[in-house]
Short mmCIF file of C-alpha atoms in Angstrom, two decimals:
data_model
loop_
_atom_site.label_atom_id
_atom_site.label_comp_id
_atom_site.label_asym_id
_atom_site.label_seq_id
_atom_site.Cartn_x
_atom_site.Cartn_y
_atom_site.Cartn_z
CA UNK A 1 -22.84 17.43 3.89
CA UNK A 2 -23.47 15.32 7.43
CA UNK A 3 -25.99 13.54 5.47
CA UNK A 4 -23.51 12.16 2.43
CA UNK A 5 -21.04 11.56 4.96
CA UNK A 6 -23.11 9.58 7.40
CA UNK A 7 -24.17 7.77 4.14
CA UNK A 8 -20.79 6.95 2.58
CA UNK A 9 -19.35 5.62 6.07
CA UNK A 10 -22.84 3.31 6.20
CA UNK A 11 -21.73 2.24 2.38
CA UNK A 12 -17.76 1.49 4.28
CA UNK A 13 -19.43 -0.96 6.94
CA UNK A 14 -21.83 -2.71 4.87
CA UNK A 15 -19.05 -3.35 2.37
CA UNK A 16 -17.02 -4.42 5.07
CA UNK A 17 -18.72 -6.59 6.79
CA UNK A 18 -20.41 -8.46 3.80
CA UNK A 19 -16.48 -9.15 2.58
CA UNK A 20 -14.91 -10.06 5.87
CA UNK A 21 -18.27 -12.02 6.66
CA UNK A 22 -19.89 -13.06 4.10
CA UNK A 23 -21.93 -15.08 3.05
CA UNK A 24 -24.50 -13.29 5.94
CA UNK A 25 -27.82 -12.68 6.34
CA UNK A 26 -29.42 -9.21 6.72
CA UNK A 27 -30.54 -10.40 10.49
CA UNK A 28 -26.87 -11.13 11.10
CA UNK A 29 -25.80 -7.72 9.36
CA UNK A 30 -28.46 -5.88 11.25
CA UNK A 31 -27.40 -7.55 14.61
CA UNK A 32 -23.88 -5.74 13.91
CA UNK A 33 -25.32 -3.03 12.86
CA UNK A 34 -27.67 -1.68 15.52
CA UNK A 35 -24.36 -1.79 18.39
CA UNK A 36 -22.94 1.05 16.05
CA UNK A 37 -23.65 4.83 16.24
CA UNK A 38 -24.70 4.78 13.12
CA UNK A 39 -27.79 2.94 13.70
CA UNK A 40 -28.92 4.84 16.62
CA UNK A 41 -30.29 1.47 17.78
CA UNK A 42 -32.28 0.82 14.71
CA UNK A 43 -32.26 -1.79 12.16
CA UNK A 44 -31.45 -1.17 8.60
CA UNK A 45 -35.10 -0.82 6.70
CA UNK A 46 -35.43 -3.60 3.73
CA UNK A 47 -36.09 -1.04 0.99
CA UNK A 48 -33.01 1.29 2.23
CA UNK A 49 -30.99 -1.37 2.68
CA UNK A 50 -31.41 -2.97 -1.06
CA UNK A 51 -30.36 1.23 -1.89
CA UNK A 52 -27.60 0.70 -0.07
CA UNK A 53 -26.27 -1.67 -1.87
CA UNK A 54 -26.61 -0.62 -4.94
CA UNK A 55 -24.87 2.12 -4.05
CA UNK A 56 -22.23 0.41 -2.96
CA UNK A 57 -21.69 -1.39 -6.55
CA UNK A 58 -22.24 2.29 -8.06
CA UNK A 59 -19.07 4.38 -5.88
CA UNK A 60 -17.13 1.33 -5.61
CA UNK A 61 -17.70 -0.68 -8.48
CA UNK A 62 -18.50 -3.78 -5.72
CA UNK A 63 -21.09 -5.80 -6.81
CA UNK A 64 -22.94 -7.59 -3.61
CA UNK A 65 -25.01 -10.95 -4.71
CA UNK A 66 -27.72 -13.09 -2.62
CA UNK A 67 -27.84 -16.53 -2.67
CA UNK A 68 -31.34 -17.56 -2.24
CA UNK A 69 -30.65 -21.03 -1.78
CA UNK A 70 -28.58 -20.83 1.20
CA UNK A 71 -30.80 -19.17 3.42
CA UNK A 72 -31.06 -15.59 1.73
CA UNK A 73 -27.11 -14.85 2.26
CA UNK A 74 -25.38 -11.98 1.09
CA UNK A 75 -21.65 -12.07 0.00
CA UNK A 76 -19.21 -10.54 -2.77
CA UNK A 77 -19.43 -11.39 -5.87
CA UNK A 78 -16.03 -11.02 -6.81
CA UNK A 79 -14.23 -11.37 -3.81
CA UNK A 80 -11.13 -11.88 -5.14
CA UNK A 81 -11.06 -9.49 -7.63
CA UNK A 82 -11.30 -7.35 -4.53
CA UNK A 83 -8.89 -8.51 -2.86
CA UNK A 84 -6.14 -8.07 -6.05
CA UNK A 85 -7.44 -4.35 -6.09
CA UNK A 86 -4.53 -2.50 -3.98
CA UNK A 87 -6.68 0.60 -4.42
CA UNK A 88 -10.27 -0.81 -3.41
CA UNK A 89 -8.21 -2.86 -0.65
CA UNK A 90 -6.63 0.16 0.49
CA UNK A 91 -9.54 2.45 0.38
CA UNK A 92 -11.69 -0.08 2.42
CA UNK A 93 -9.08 -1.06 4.97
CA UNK A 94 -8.76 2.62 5.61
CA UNK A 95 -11.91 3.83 5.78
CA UNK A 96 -12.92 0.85 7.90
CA UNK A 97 -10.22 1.60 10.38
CA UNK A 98 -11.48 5.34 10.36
CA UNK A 99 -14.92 3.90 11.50
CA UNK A 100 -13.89 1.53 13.80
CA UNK A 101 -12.06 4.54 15.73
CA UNK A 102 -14.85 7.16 15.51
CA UNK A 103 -17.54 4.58 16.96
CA UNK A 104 -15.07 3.34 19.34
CA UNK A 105 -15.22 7.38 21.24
CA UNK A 106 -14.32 5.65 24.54
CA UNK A 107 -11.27 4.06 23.03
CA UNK A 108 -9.85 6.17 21.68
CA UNK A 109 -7.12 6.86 23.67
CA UNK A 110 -6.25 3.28 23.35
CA UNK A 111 -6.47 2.88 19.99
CA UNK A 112 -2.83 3.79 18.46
CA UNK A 113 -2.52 4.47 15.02
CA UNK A 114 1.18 5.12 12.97
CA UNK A 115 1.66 8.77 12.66
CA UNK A 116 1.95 9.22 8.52
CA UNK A 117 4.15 12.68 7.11
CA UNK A 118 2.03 15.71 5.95
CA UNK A 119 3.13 15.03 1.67
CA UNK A 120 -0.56 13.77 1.74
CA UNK A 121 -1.51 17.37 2.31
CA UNK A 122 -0.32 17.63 -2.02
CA UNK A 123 -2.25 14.58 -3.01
CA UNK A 124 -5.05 16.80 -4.70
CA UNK A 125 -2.83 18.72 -6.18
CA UNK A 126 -1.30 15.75 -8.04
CA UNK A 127 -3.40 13.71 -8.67
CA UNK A 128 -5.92 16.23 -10.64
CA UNK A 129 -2.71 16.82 -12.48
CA UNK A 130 -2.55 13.43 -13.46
CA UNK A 131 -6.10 13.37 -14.65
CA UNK A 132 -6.03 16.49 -16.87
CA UNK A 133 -2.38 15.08 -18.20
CA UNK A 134 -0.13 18.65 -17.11
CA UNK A 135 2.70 18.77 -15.71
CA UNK A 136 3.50 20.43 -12.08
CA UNK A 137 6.16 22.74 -11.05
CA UNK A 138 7.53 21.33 -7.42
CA UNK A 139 10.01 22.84 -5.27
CA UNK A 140 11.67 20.00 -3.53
CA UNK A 141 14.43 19.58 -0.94
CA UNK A 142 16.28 16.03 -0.66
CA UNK A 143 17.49 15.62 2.94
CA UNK A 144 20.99 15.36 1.89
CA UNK A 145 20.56 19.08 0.34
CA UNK A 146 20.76 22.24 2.10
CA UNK A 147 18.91 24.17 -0.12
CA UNK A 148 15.09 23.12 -2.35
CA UNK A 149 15.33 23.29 -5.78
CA UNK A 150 12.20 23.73 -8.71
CA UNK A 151 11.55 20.94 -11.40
CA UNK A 152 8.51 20.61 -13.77
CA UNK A 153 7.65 17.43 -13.65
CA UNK A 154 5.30 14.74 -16.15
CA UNK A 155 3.54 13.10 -12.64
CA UNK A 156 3.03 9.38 -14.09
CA UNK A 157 2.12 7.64 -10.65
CA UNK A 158 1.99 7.60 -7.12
CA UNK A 159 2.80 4.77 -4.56
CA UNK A 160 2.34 4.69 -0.91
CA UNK A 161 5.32 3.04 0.74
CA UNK A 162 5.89 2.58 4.44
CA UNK A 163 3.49 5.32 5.70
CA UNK A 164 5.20 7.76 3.00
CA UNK A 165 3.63 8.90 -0.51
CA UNK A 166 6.05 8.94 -3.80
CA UNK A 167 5.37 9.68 -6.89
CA UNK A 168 6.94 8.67 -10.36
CA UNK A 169 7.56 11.07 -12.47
CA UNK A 170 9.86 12.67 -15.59
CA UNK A 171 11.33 15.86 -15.12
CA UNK A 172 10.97 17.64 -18.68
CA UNK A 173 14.61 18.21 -18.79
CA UNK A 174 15.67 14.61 -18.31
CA UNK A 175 15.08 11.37 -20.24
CA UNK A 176 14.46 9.15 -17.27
CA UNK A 177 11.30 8.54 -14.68
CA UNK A 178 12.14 9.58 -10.89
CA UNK A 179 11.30 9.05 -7.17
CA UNK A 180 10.03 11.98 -5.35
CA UNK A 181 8.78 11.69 -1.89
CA UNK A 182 5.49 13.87 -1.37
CA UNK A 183 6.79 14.78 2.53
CA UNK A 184 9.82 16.42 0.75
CA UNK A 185 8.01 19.06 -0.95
CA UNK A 186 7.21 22.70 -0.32
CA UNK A 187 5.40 23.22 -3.59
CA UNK A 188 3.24 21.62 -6.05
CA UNK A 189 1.02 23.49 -8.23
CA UNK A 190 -0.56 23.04 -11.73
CA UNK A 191 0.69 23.81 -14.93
CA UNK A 192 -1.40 24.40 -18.25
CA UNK A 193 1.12 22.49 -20.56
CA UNK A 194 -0.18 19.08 -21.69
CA UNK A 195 1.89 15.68 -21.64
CA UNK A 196 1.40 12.56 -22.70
CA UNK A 197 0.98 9.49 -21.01
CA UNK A 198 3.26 6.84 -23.42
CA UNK A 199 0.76 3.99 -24.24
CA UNK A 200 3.20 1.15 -23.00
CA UNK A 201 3.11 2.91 -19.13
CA UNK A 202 1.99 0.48 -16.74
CA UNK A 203 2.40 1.43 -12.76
CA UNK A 204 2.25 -1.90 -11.71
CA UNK A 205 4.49 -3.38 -13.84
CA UNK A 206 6.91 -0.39 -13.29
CA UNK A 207 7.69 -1.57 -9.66
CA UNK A 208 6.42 -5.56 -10.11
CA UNK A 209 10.79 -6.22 -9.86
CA UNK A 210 10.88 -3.74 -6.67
CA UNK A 211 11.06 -3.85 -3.07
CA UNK A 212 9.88 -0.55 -2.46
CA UNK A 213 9.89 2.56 -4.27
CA UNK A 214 14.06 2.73 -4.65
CA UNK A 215 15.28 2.11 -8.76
CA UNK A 216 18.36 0.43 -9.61
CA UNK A 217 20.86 2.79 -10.38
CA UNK A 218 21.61 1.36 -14.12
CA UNK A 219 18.13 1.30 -15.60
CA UNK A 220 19.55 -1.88 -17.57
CA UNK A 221 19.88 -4.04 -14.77
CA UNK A 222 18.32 -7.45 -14.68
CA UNK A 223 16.31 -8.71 -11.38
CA UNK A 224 17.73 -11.07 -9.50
CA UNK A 225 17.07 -14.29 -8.21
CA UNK A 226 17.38 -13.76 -3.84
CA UNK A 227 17.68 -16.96 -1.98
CA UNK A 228 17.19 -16.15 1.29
CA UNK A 229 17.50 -18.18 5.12
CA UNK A 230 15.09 -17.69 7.84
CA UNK A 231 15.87 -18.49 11.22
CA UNK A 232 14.06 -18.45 14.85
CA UNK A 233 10.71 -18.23 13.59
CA UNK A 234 11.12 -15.02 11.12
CA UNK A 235 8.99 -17.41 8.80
CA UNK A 236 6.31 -17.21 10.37
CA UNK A 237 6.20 -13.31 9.68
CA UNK A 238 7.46 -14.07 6.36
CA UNK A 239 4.82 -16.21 5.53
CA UNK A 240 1.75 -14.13 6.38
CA UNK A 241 3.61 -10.41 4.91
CA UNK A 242 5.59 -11.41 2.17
CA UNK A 243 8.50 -9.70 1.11
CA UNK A 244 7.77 -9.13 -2.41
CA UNK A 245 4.86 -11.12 -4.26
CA UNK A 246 7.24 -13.25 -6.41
CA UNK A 247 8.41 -14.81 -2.66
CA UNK A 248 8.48 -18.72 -2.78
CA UNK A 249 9.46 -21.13 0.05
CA UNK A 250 11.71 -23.50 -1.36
CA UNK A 251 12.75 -25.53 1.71
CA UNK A 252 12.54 -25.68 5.15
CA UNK A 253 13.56 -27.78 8.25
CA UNK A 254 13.14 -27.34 11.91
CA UNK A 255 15.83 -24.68 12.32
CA UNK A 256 15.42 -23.09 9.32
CA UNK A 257 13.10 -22.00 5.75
CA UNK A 258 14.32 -20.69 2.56
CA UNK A 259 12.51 -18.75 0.07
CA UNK A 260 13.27 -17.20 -3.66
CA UNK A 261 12.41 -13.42 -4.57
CA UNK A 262 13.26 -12.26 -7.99
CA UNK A 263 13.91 -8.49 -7.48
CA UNK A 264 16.39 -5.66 -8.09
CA UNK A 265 18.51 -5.91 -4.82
CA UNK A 266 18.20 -2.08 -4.02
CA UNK A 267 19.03 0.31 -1.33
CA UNK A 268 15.62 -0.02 0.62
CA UNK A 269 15.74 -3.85 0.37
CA UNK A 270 19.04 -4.40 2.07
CA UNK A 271 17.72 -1.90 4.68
CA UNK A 272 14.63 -4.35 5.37
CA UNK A 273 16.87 -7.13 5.08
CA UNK A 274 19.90 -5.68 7.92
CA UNK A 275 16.77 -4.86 9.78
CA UNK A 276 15.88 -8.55 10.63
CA UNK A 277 18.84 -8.96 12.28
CA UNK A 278 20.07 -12.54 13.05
CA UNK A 279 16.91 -13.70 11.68
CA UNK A 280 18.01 -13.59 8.14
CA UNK A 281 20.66 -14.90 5.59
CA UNK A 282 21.11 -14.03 2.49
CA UNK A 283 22.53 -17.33 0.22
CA UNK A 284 22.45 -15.78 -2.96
CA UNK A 285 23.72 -14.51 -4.80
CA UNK A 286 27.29 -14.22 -3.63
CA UNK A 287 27.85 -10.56 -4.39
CA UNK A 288 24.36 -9.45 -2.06
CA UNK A 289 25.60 -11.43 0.66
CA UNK A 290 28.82 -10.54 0.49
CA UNK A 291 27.76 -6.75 0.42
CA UNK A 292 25.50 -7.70 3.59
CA UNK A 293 28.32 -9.14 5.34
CA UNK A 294 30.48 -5.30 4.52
CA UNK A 295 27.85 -3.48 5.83
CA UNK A 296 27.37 -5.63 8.43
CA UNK A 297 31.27 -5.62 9.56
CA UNK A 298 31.44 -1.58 9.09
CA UNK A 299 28.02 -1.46 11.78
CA UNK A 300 30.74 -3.53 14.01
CA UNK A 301 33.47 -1.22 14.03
CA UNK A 302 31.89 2.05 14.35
CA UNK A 303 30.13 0.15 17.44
CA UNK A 304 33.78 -1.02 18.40
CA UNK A 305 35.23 2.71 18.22
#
């Protein structure tokens, strides 16, 4: 077991440091390589290293090319498709992070990390339930309710949102697909009864009009088009974590830039949105902003009482 781990963390840092510095040689990998614990001060043998990357290419579906006529350098073949993969992305940025901290011992301590709720404690649970196709019975508790309550549920997806996991999903007594946050339920376990997936089901194109995880409340509704004003700088953040991929700049001066999103204006976006403060305008359409400006007065007067 030591073994497989010690090898799947070597198969993390050789994938990540080919993609964040690629195109490399093997001397410049192995000059990395031999400061880690890993390498117990020893370079990375020719014949294990070629293993190692096909390994990679096997577990990750990564395939690592050399380019023999610029001075034997290795990079990623596909590095974009790699970068568009949220999961291999994810999975990668993670387990990097992981190894970072664990060969950083004397850091650690100084090294602070977001603490994330316990739902992912459920996540096998789920997601084998999702590959066999059964449902799950869940006993779940909103934190508006008192008391938890048990659902069988069709799990279609998950999505990790803001440090929290939710998962999409149709209870088989309703007609409609769900929201339920993992770190809300007591309960998940495994039916035998068999669902199907529909064939037109697409995650990503479930949530491509969504801020977060939050659905408008009539299923009909359009997106929007969000014009929206940036002011003291908040571009700058803007610019390197977009809001929502369909974000365009549109204009800008000195004092200020504007941008276009074309989303559902829902609950969790005009959180994110009072949360920037004075840094941030809504412009359109008149109905958002107005609703901005309510919620904006009624913050006023409960700090005036």
């Amino acid at each position: 077991m030591v073994k497989i781990h010690k090898l799947f963390n070597t198969y993390i840092w050789l994938l990540d440091v080919i993609f964040r510095y690629g195109p490399i040689t093997q001397k410049e990998i192995n000059q990395r390589w031999v400061h880690t614990e890993m390498s117990e001060g020893t370079p990375i043998p020719r014949s294990t290293f070629y293993k190692t990357l096909d390994a990679i290419e096997e577990t990750f579906g990564v395939k690592i090319v050399c380019d023999f006529r610029n001075e034997n350098k290795y990079s990623v073949a596909d590095s974009k498709s790699l970068t568009q993969n949220t999961m291999a992305r994810w999975l990668l940025s993670t387990m990097s992070v992981a190894g970072v901290v664990r060969e950083s011992k004397n850091l650690q301590d100084r090294i602070l990390l977001e603490q994330v709720p316990s739902g992912d404690m459920l996540l096998t649970e789920i997601t084998r339930a999702m590959e066999h196709k059964v449902t799950l019975i869940i006993r779940y508790r909103k934190f508006i309710d008192a008391e938890a309550y048990e659902a069988e549920l069709e799990p279609y997806c998950l999505k990790l949102f803001r440090q929290r996991w939710y998962m999409l999903a149709r209870r088989t007594d309703r007609d409609y697909l769900a929201i339920y946050a993992l770190d809300r339920m007591e309960m998940a376990q495994e039916t035998k009864t068999r669902f199907c997936l529909p064939d037109d089901f697409d995650a990503n194109n479930h949530f491509v009009n969504l801020f977060g995880v939050f659905q408008p409340q009539d299923k009909e509704e359009k997106p929007q088009i969000i014009k929206i004003r940036t002011y003291n700088g908040e571009w700058n953040y803007m610019n390197t974590l977009p809001l929502h991929p369909s974000q365009k700049e549109v204009s800008k001066t000195k004092e200020y830039h504007d941008y276009t999103l074309r989303i559902h204006p829902t609950h969790d976006f005009k959180m994110e949105i009072l949360s920037r403060g004075k840094n941030i305008e809504i412009l359109e359409p008149e109905n958002l902003r107005n609703e901005i400006i309510g919620m904006l007065l009624e913050t006023m007067n409960r700090y005036n009482r």
